[in-house]
Amino acid sequence: MTDTILVFNAGSSSIKFALFPASDPGAGALLGGKISGIGRAPDFIVRDPTGRVLEEDGLEAIDPGAGHGELTIRLLEWLRDNDGGTTLVAAGHRVVHGGRRFSGPVVIDPDVMDQLEELTSLAPLHQPHNLAAVKAVSQWAPGLHQVACFDTGFHRTQPRLAQLFALPRKLSDEGILRYGFHGLSYEYIAGQLPDHLGPRADGRVVIAHLGNGASMCAMKERHSVATTMGFTALDGLVMGRRCGALDPGVVLHLQQSLDMSHDEIQQLLYRESGLLGVSGISNNMQVLQESSEPHAGEAIDLFCYRAACELGALVAALEGLDALVFTAGIGENSAKVRRQICKRLGWLGVVLDDTANNENRTTISGPHSKVQVLVIPTNEELVIGQSTRALMPGQPG
Ligand code: ADP
């Protein structure tokens, strides 16, 4: 009987999951899938490692408004009945915010759980969903080994200047700092760099994680030195529904002159802006690329323009650039977006190989490019699986 680790990656309206062999998560997931549409009409899909669908829509009987906790239990029930007799020995969770306390993965006990609950105020739209999955697993399998892996952890190596806002010192001391997110994705890519770049992997590298949520990370010696997201996952790039960097005066104006409440502003900035807000059509890049509407084209242009500008700021933090890596849904699949961003980077010596780019090859820069440009698929779930195994009793420290 195979011992397994179940990995949860809970977002605001979805739970991605993957089941790994506990003996060696690096061997690849035994199965993986996603519950999407949480809070509206949950949809459930499970695939085997070849991508074959094992289950679709197995949740008909469930209340459409069911939350993350209830759906986690349903997933555990489905696995019990369909996992081919494996034994679950641990669960690993993506937890968005580790604050200043947690720079690496941690075994979840009641004391850690209290500390993670306290950090909810720093990520009110994400942290509760992550913790709901932890609580549901505790309810289902009391005492099961559970590990939290943080999106913020990878960035704790940043120099102090990269973390500071120019706010009164008292606020910085209280933890109002630039934390950065998508750390699990960056950790995975950092681990892949030597295979693709050799010694250059330890040079000046920017990773562009372009998905529904999007950010970039500047790395030296494969450690984070700067990133585009700040105190919250709102900052930086244009995203599917989030605005990215915004003059804080706009928020004051919305509040004072347009009389918008906190909840209305939060909804506007997190759910109604970004690609969706600018296009008025969709938050989905693929849909926008297929549209002939001018507003769809303008949303893509703004996404790429702002990505190139934010990249320029990271290059200043790095004092140069040796390699650029695209990852996540848009970064891995959209040749158009990569081309549009790279077109603005000629001043850095970036030369794209159009054929390689159109074919989504791993190296998409030309032979004369001063900067090596790569496409590397990310795998946050694997990082969580490996960290969870590393913290299991009996593993070498
Ligand atoms: P998240 O994990 O943050 O929800 P993903 O990394 O899955 O997001 O990325 C989703 C985005 O990737 C969507 O905007 C989607 O349209 C885009 N995407 C996926 N495939 C393609 C493609 N072939 N061309 C353009 N965009 C794509």
Short mmCIF file of C-alpha atoms and ligand atoms in Angstrom, two decimals:
data_model
loop_
_atom_site.label_atom_id
_atom_site.label_comp_id
_atom_site.label_asym_id
_atom_site.label_seq_id
_atom_site.Cartn_x
_atom_site.Cartn_y
_atom_site.Cartn_z
CA MET A 1 0.00 0.00 0.00
CA THR A 2 1.41 3.41 -1.00
CA ASP A 3 1.72 6.17 1.63
CA THR A 4 0.67 9.51 0.21
CA ILE A 5 0.88 13.26 0.83
CA LEU A 6 -2.10 15.39 -0.21
CA VAL A 7 -1.25 18.94 -1.26
CA PHE A 8 -3.78 21.77 -1.08
CA ASN A 9 -3.46 25.04 -2.96
CA ALA A 10 -6.60 26.93 -1.91
CA GLY A 11 -7.42 30.20 -3.69
CA SER A 12 -10.36 32.55 -3.22
CA SER A 13 -12.74 30.54 -5.43
CA SER A 14 -10.83 27.33 -6.10
CA ILE A 15 -8.87 24.52 -4.47
CA LYS A 16 -6.13 22.89 -6.54
CA PHE A 17 -4.89 19.60 -5.14
CA ALA A 18 -2.34 16.89 -5.91
CA LEU A 19 -1.61 13.51 -4.35
CA PHE A 20 2.09 12.56 -4.17
CA PRO A 21 3.85 9.35 -3.08
CA ALA A 22 5.21 10.13 0.39
CA SER A 23 8.43 8.23 -0.35
CA ASP A 24 9.38 10.59 -3.18
CA PRO A 25 7.13 13.51 -4.24
CA GLY A 26 9.74 14.28 -6.93
CA ALA A 27 8.58 11.13 -8.75
CA GLY A 28 5.45 13.11 -9.69
CA ALA A 29 1.82 13.35 -8.61
CA LEU A 30 -0.32 10.19 -8.65
CA LEU A 31 -3.31 12.36 -9.48
CA GLY A 32 -4.27 16.02 -9.33
CA GLY A 33 -7.21 18.29 -9.92
CA LYS A 34 -9.21 21.31 -9.02
CA ILE A 35 -12.46 22.33 -7.40
CA SER A 36 -13.46 25.62 -9.04
CA GLY A 37 -16.46 27.94 -8.80
CA ILE A 38 -16.53 27.77 -4.99
CA GLY A 39 -19.41 29.77 -3.53
CA ARG A 40 -21.39 29.73 -6.82
CA ALA A 41 -21.56 26.32 -8.47
CA PRO A 42 -18.61 24.13 -7.55
CA ASP A 43 -17.03 22.13 -10.33
CA PHE A 44 -14.73 19.19 -9.66
CA ILE A 45 -12.16 17.65 -11.95
CA VAL A 46 -9.50 15.01 -11.25
CA ARG A 47 -6.84 13.86 -13.72
CA ASP A 48 -4.21 11.13 -13.73
CA PRO A 49 -0.55 12.00 -14.49
CA THR A 50 -1.12 11.67 -18.23
CA GLY A 51 -3.92 14.26 -18.10
CA ARG A 52 -6.72 11.69 -18.49
CA VAL A 53 -9.88 12.78 -16.68
CA LEU A 54 -10.71 10.41 -13.81
CA GLU A 55 -13.70 12.30 -12.47
CA GLU A 56 -15.71 15.31 -13.53
CA ASP A 57 -18.63 16.95 -11.73
CA GLY A 58 -18.65 14.53 -8.81
CA LEU A 59 -20.23 17.15 -6.56
CA GLU A 60 -23.78 17.41 -7.95
CA ALA A 61 -25.41 16.67 -4.64
CA ILE A 62 -23.60 19.44 -2.83
CA ASP A 63 -24.99 22.81 -1.79
CA PRO A 64 -23.85 25.32 -4.48
CA GLY A 65 -22.86 27.74 -1.72
CA ALA A 66 -20.59 25.23 0.05
CA GLY A 67 -17.36 26.77 1.33
CA HIS A 68 -13.72 25.68 1.26
CA GLY A 69 -13.98 23.60 4.45
CA GLU A 70 -16.97 21.56 3.33
CA LEU A 71 -15.50 20.99 -0.13
CA THR A 72 -12.20 19.87 1.39
CA ILE A 73 -14.11 17.19 3.30
CA ARG A 74 -15.88 16.12 0.09
CA LEU A 75 -12.53 15.85 -1.65
CA LEU A 76 -11.15 13.70 1.18
CA GLU A 77 -14.23 11.45 0.91
CA TRP A 78 -13.75 11.14 -2.85
CA LEU A 79 -10.10 10.20 -2.38
CA ARG A 80 -10.94 7.62 0.28
CA ASP A 81 -13.31 5.95 -2.17
CA ASN A 82 -11.20 6.34 -5.34
CA ASP A 83 -7.50 6.51 -4.54
CA GLY A 84 -6.85 2.82 -5.15
CA GLY A 85 -6.20 1.99 -1.50
CA THR A 86 -3.39 4.42 -0.71
CA THR A 87 -2.79 5.66 2.84
CA LEU A 88 -2.77 9.38 3.52
CA VAL A 89 0.11 10.16 5.90
CA ALA A 90 0.39 13.94 5.57
CA ALA A 91 -1.17 17.07 4.11
CA GLY A 92 0.71 20.13 2.83
CA HIS A 93 -0.93 23.50 2.41
CA ARG A 94 -0.15 26.66 0.51
CA VAL A 95 -0.65 29.45 3.05
CA VAL A 96 -0.49 32.91 1.58
CA HIS A 97 0.90 34.88 4.51
CA GLY A 98 3.64 33.89 6.93
CA GLY A 99 4.23 37.46 8.09
CA ARG A 100 7.65 38.18 9.57
CA ARG A 101 7.56 35.03 11.71
CA PHE A 102 7.68 32.28 9.12
CA SER A 103 10.41 32.28 6.51
CA GLY A 104 10.11 28.56 5.74
CA PRO A 105 7.62 25.69 5.93
CA VAL A 106 6.35 24.76 9.40
CA VAL A 107 4.54 21.82 10.97
CA ILE A 108 1.05 22.96 11.98
CA ASP A 109 0.21 22.54 15.67
CA PRO A 110 -2.36 24.47 17.71
CA ASP A 111 0.16 27.20 18.57
CA VAL A 112 1.18 27.67 14.90
CA MET A 113 -2.50 27.66 13.92
CA ASP A 114 -3.17 30.52 16.36
CA GLN A 115 -0.30 32.49 14.82
CA LEU A 116 -1.58 31.85 11.29
CA GLU A 117 -5.07 33.00 12.34
CA GLU A 118 -3.51 36.23 13.66
CA LEU A 119 -2.00 36.87 10.22
CA THR A 120 -5.45 36.75 8.60
CA SER A 121 -5.74 40.54 8.82
CA LEU A 122 -2.77 40.79 6.41
CA ALA A 123 -4.50 38.64 3.75
CA PRO A 124 -8.23 38.66 4.56
CA LEU A 125 -9.31 37.38 1.15
CA HIS A 126 -6.93 34.41 1.02
CA GLN A 127 -5.66 33.29 4.43
CA PRO A 128 -9.10 32.19 5.76
CA HIS A 129 -9.52 29.80 2.79
CA ASN A 130 -6.07 28.30 3.35
CA LEU A 131 -6.83 27.79 7.03
CA ALA A 132 -10.30 26.38 6.31
CA ALA A 133 -8.61 23.52 4.44
CA VAL A 134 -6.24 22.91 7.38
CA LYS A 135 -9.18 22.79 9.82
CA ALA A 136 -11.19 20.47 7.58
CA VAL A 137 -8.27 18.03 7.34
CA SER A 138 -7.87 18.13 11.17
CA GLN A 139 -11.56 17.34 11.51
CA TRP A 140 -11.40 14.50 8.99
CA ALA A 141 -8.13 12.97 10.23
CA PRO A 142 -7.29 14.29 13.71
CA GLY A 143 -3.55 14.25 14.36
CA LEU A 144 -2.56 13.93 10.68
CA HIS A 145 0.84 15.55 9.99
CA GLN A 146 0.11 18.91 8.35
CA VAL A 147 2.57 21.46 7.03
CA ALA A 148 2.10 25.11 6.01
CA CYS A 149 4.20 26.46 3.11
CA PHE A 150 4.16 30.22 2.67
CA ASP A 151 3.91 32.40 -0.41
CA THR A 152 5.79 35.10 1.45
CA GLY A 153 8.61 32.88 2.77
CA PHE A 154 10.86 32.99 -0.32
CA HIS A 155 11.09 36.79 -0.15
CA ARG A 156 12.34 37.02 3.44
CA THR A 157 15.89 37.16 2.04
CA GLN A 158 15.26 40.60 0.52
CA PRO A 159 17.38 43.52 1.68
CA ARG A 160 15.64 45.89 4.08
CA LEU A 161 15.32 48.66 1.48
CA ALA A 162 13.34 46.35 -0.81
CA GLN A 163 10.89 45.69 2.04
CA LEU A 164 10.35 49.24 3.29
CA PHE A 165 7.54 51.62 2.40
CA ALA A 166 8.30 55.32 2.88
CA LEU A 167 5.80 55.46 5.73
CA PRO A 168 6.38 56.55 9.32
CA ARG A 169 8.80 54.14 10.99
CA LYS A 170 6.20 53.12 13.58
CA LEU A 171 4.10 51.50 10.84
CA SER A 172 7.06 49.59 9.39
CA ASP A 173 7.91 48.37 12.89
CA GLU A 174 4.33 47.10 13.17
CA GLY A 175 4.78 44.98 10.04
CA ILE A 176 3.45 47.23 7.27
CA LEU A 177 6.12 46.10 4.83
CA ARG A 178 6.50 44.78 1.32
CA TYR A 179 6.18 40.99 1.78
CA GLY A 180 5.82 39.67 -1.77
CA PHE A 181 3.90 36.55 -2.86
CA HIS A 182 4.07 33.63 -5.35
CA GLY A 183 7.11 32.45 -3.36
CA LEU A 184 6.37 28.74 -3.90
CA SER A 185 6.41 29.22 -7.65
CA TYR A 186 9.67 31.19 -7.44
CA GLU A 187 11.22 28.51 -5.24
CA TYR A 188 10.34 25.86 -7.82
CA ILE A 189 11.81 27.87 -10.70
CA ALA A 190 14.94 28.73 -8.67
CA GLY A 191 15.48 24.98 -8.27
CA GLN A 192 15.18 24.46 -12.04
CA LEU A 193 17.53 27.26 -13.12
CA PRO A 194 20.87 25.39 -12.92
CA ASP A 195 19.58 22.76 -15.37
CA HIS A 196 18.86 25.48 -17.93
CA LEU A 197 21.40 28.21 -17.23
CA GLY A 198 24.41 26.46 -15.71
CA PRO A 199 26.54 28.95 -13.73
CA ARG A 200 24.38 31.84 -14.99
CA ALA A 201 21.61 30.51 -12.72
CA ASP A 202 23.34 32.32 -9.85
CA GLY A 203 23.47 35.59 -11.78
CA ARG A 204 20.83 38.30 -12.15
CA VAL A 205 17.54 36.65 -13.05
CA VAL A 206 13.95 37.91 -13.24
CA ILE A 207 11.10 35.40 -13.05
CA ALA A 208 7.77 36.57 -14.51
CA HIS A 209 4.93 34.57 -12.94
CA LEU A 210 2.06 35.59 -15.23
CA GLY A 211 -1.20 33.86 -14.33
CA ASN A 212 -4.55 35.13 -13.07
CA GLY A 213 -2.47 36.54 -10.25
CA ALA A 214 0.78 37.95 -11.63
CA SER A 215 4.07 39.13 -10.19
CA MET A 216 7.78 39.23 -10.94
CA CYS A 217 10.73 38.37 -8.75
CA ALA A 218 14.33 39.57 -9.10
CA MET A 219 16.86 36.96 -7.93
CA LYS A 220 20.59 36.97 -7.27
CA GLU A 221 22.23 33.65 -6.42
CA ARG A 222 18.67 32.25 -6.67
CA HIS A 223 17.50 34.30 -3.69
CA SER A 224 14.80 36.95 -3.91
CA VAL A 225 16.14 40.52 -3.80
CA ALA A 226 13.01 42.38 -4.99
CA THR A 227 9.48 41.66 -6.18
CA THR A 228 6.52 43.53 -7.63
CA MET A 229 3.89 42.53 -5.08
CA GLY A 230 4.02 44.35 -1.77
CA PHE A 231 1.97 44.35 1.43
CA THR A 232 -0.86 42.58 -0.37
CA ALA A 233 -1.25 40.62 -3.58
CA LEU A 234 -2.80 43.72 -5.18
CA ASP A 235 0.44 45.53 -6.01
CA GLY A 236 2.58 45.45 -9.12
CA LEU A 237 1.47 44.01 -12.45
CA VAL A 238 -1.95 44.21 -14.09
CA MET A 239 -3.73 40.93 -13.22
CA GLY A 240 -6.87 39.10 -14.31
CA ARG A 241 -9.14 41.05 -11.98
CA ARG A 242 -6.70 43.02 -9.78
CA CYS A 243 -5.50 46.49 -10.66
CA GLY A 244 -1.81 46.14 -9.74
CA ALA A 245 0.16 49.24 -8.75
CA LEU A 246 -2.14 52.20 -8.16
CA ASP A 247 -1.67 55.75 -6.92
CA PRO A 248 -2.98 55.50 -3.32
CA GLY A 249 -4.65 58.86 -3.94
CA VAL A 250 -7.14 57.04 -6.17
CA VAL A 251 -8.35 55.07 -3.15
CA LEU A 252 -8.81 58.27 -1.14
CA HIS A 253 -10.74 59.79 -4.04
CA LEU A 254 -13.03 56.75 -4.36
CA GLN A 255 -13.74 56.98 -0.66
CA GLN A 256 -14.16 60.73 -0.31
CA SER A 257 -15.54 61.99 -3.61
CA LEU A 258 -17.42 58.91 -4.80
CA ASP A 259 -18.50 57.91 -1.30
CA MET A 260 -17.54 54.27 -1.81
CA SER A 261 -17.39 52.00 1.25
CA HIS A 262 -14.44 49.82 2.22
CA ASP A 263 -16.20 46.71 0.84
CA GLU A 264 -17.05 48.41 -2.45
CA ILE A 265 -13.46 49.58 -2.94
CA GLN A 266 -12.13 46.13 -2.05
CA GLN A 267 -14.49 44.55 -4.59
CA LEU A 268 -13.43 47.08 -7.25
CA LEU A 269 -9.70 46.62 -6.74
CA TYR A 270 -9.64 42.83 -6.29
CA ARG A 271 -12.49 41.62 -8.50
CA GLU A 272 -13.50 44.23 -11.09
CA SER A 273 -10.20 45.74 -12.28
CA GLY A 274 -7.21 44.38 -14.21
CA LEU A 275 -7.79 42.72 -17.58
CA LEU A 276 -11.51 42.44 -16.81
CA GLY A 277 -11.91 46.08 -15.87
CA VAL A 278 -9.96 47.48 -18.82
CA SER A 279 -11.47 45.15 -21.43
CA GLY A 280 -14.98 45.02 -20.02
CA ILE A 281 -15.01 41.51 -21.52
CA SER A 282 -13.05 38.97 -19.50
CA ASN A 283 -10.29 38.39 -16.96
CA ASN A 284 -9.05 35.51 -19.12
CA MET A 285 -6.08 36.30 -21.36
CA GLN A 286 -6.94 33.56 -23.84
CA VAL A 287 -10.45 34.97 -24.33
CA LEU A 288 -9.03 38.48 -24.84
CA GLN A 289 -6.49 37.25 -27.39
CA GLU A 290 -9.29 35.67 -29.39
CA SER A 291 -11.43 38.82 -29.29
CA SER A 292 -11.39 41.50 -32.00
CA GLU A 293 -12.80 44.15 -29.63
CA PRO A 294 -10.47 47.17 -29.31
CA HIS A 295 -10.85 47.21 -25.53
CA ALA A 296 -9.60 43.62 -25.38
CA GLY A 297 -6.51 44.66 -27.36
CA GLU A 298 -5.96 47.67 -25.09
CA ALA A 299 -6.15 45.47 -21.97
CA ILE A 300 -3.45 43.16 -23.39
CA ASP A 301 -1.31 46.14 -24.41
CA LEU A 302 -1.57 47.62 -20.91
CA PHE A 303 -0.72 44.24 -19.32
CA CYS A 304 2.45 44.00 -21.45
CA TYR A 305 3.44 47.67 -21.13
CA ARG A 306 3.17 47.57 -17.35
CA ALA A 307 5.01 44.23 -17.17
CA ALA A 308 7.92 45.72 -19.15
CA CYS A 309 7.98 48.82 -16.91
CA GLU A 310 7.93 46.77 -13.69
CA LEU A 311 10.67 44.59 -15.12
CA GLY A 312 12.74 47.74 -15.71
CA ALA A 313 12.46 48.56 -11.99
CA LEU A 314 13.62 45.06 -11.04
CA VAL A 315 16.57 45.33 -13.44
CA ALA A 316 17.57 48.50 -11.57
CA ALA A 317 17.41 46.57 -8.27
CA LEU A 318 19.60 43.84 -9.81
CA GLU A 319 21.90 46.32 -11.62
CA GLY A 320 21.61 44.30 -14.83
CA LEU A 321 19.96 41.20 -16.21
CA ASP A 322 21.37 37.82 -17.28
CA ALA A 323 18.16 35.84 -17.73
CA LEU A 324 14.38 36.28 -17.86
CA VAL A 325 12.02 33.37 -17.20
CA PHE A 326 8.31 33.27 -18.08
CA THR A 327 6.03 30.97 -16.12
CA ALA A 328 2.37 30.31 -15.06
CA GLY A 329 -0.69 30.18 -17.35
CA ILE A 330 0.02 33.26 -19.46
CA GLY A 331 3.80 33.11 -19.21
CA GLU A 332 3.91 29.46 -20.28
CA ASN A 333 1.31 29.65 -23.05
CA SER A 334 0.99 33.09 -24.58
CA ALA A 335 3.62 33.69 -27.27
CA LYS A 336 1.86 36.98 -28.03
CA VAL A 337 2.29 38.36 -24.51
CA ARG A 338 5.92 37.21 -24.28
CA ARG A 339 6.66 38.83 -27.66
CA GLN A 340 4.99 42.09 -26.70
CA ILE A 341 6.90 42.31 -23.40
CA CYS A 342 10.24 41.36 -24.96
CA LYS A 343 9.77 43.90 -27.77
CA ARG A 344 10.15 46.62 -25.13
CA LEU A 345 13.36 45.08 -23.78
CA GLY A 346 15.66 45.63 -26.77
CA TRP A 347 17.54 48.25 -24.71
CA LEU A 348 18.62 45.40 -22.40
CA GLY A 349 19.92 43.37 -25.33
CA VAL A 350 16.93 41.00 -25.40
CA VAL A 351 16.51 39.36 -28.82
CA LEU A 352 13.65 36.90 -29.18
CA ASP A 353 13.72 33.88 -31.50
CA ASP A 354 10.19 34.15 -32.95
CA THR A 355 9.99 30.53 -34.05
CA ALA A 356 11.09 29.24 -30.64
CA ASN A 357 8.67 31.63 -28.95
CA ASN A 358 5.74 30.58 -31.13
CA GLU A 359 6.50 26.93 -30.39
CA ASN A 360 6.67 27.54 -26.59
CA ARG A 361 10.20 26.10 -26.51
CA THR A 362 12.25 26.31 -23.31
CA THR A 363 14.80 28.79 -24.67
CA ILE A 364 13.09 31.50 -26.69
CA SER A 365 15.92 34.05 -27.02
CA GLY A 366 18.09 34.13 -30.12
CA PRO A 367 21.81 33.24 -30.15
CA HIS A 368 22.84 36.92 -30.06
CA SER A 369 20.59 37.90 -27.18
CA LYS A 370 22.52 39.36 -24.23
CA VAL A 371 19.78 38.07 -21.94
CA GLN A 372 18.75 34.41 -22.03
CA VAL A 373 14.94 34.19 -22.15
CA LEU A 374 13.28 30.95 -21.01
CA VAL A 375 9.84 29.41 -20.55
CA ILE A 376 9.71 27.04 -17.56
CA PRO A 377 6.40 25.57 -16.34
CA THR A 378 5.93 26.10 -12.61
CA ASN A 379 4.90 23.46 -10.05
CA GLU A 380 3.91 24.95 -6.71
CA GLU A 381 2.27 21.70 -5.58
CA LEU A 382 5.55 19.79 -5.92
CA VAL A 383 7.36 22.33 -3.72
CA ILE A 384 4.66 21.90 -1.07
CA GLY A 385 4.82 18.09 -1.36
CA GLN A 386 8.60 18.05 -0.97
CA SER A 387 8.56 20.48 1.98
CA THR A 388 5.86 18.43 3.68
CA ARG A 389 7.91 15.26 3.29
CA ALA A 390 11.07 17.01 4.55
CA LEU A 391 9.27 17.90 7.80
CA MET A 392 7.85 14.43 8.42
CA PRO A 393 9.07 12.68 11.56
CA GLY A 394 12.19 10.64 10.85
CA GLN A 395 13.43 12.77 7.94
CA PRO A 396 17.00 14.07 8.22
CA GLY A 397 16.95 17.72 9.39
P1 ADP B 1 -3.95 31.01 -11.51
O1 ADP B 1 -3.19 29.77 -11.09
O2 ADP B 1 -3.37 32.29 -10.96
O3 ADP B 1 -5.43 30.91 -11.37
P2 ADP B 1 -3.00 30.31 -14.17
O4 ADP B 1 -1.53 30.25 -13.91
O5 ADP B 1 -3.72 29.03 -14.36
O6 ADP B 1 -3.74 31.19 -13.09
O7 ADP B 1 -3.20 31.23 -15.47
C1 ADP B 1 -4.45 31.52 -15.97
C2 ADP B 1 -4.29 32.47 -17.15
O8 ADP B 1 -3.50 31.84 -18.17
C3 ADP B 1 -5.61 32.87 -17.78
O9 ADP B 1 -5.64 34.27 -18.05
C4 ADP B 1 -5.59 32.09 -19.07
O10 ADP B 1 -6.31 32.71 -20.10
C5 ADP B 1 -4.11 32.11 -19.41
N1 ADP B 1 -3.79 31.12 -20.44
C6 ADP B 1 -3.81 29.77 -20.33
N2 ADP B 1 -3.54 29.21 -21.55
C7 ADP B 1 -3.35 30.23 -22.42
C8 ADP B 1 -3.04 30.31 -23.82
N3 ADP B 1 -2.86 29.22 -24.56
N4 ADP B 1 -2.92 31.54 -24.37
C9 ADP B 1 -3.10 32.66 -23.63
N5 ADP B 1 -3.39 32.64 -22.32
C10 ADP B 1 -3.50 31.45 -21.72
#
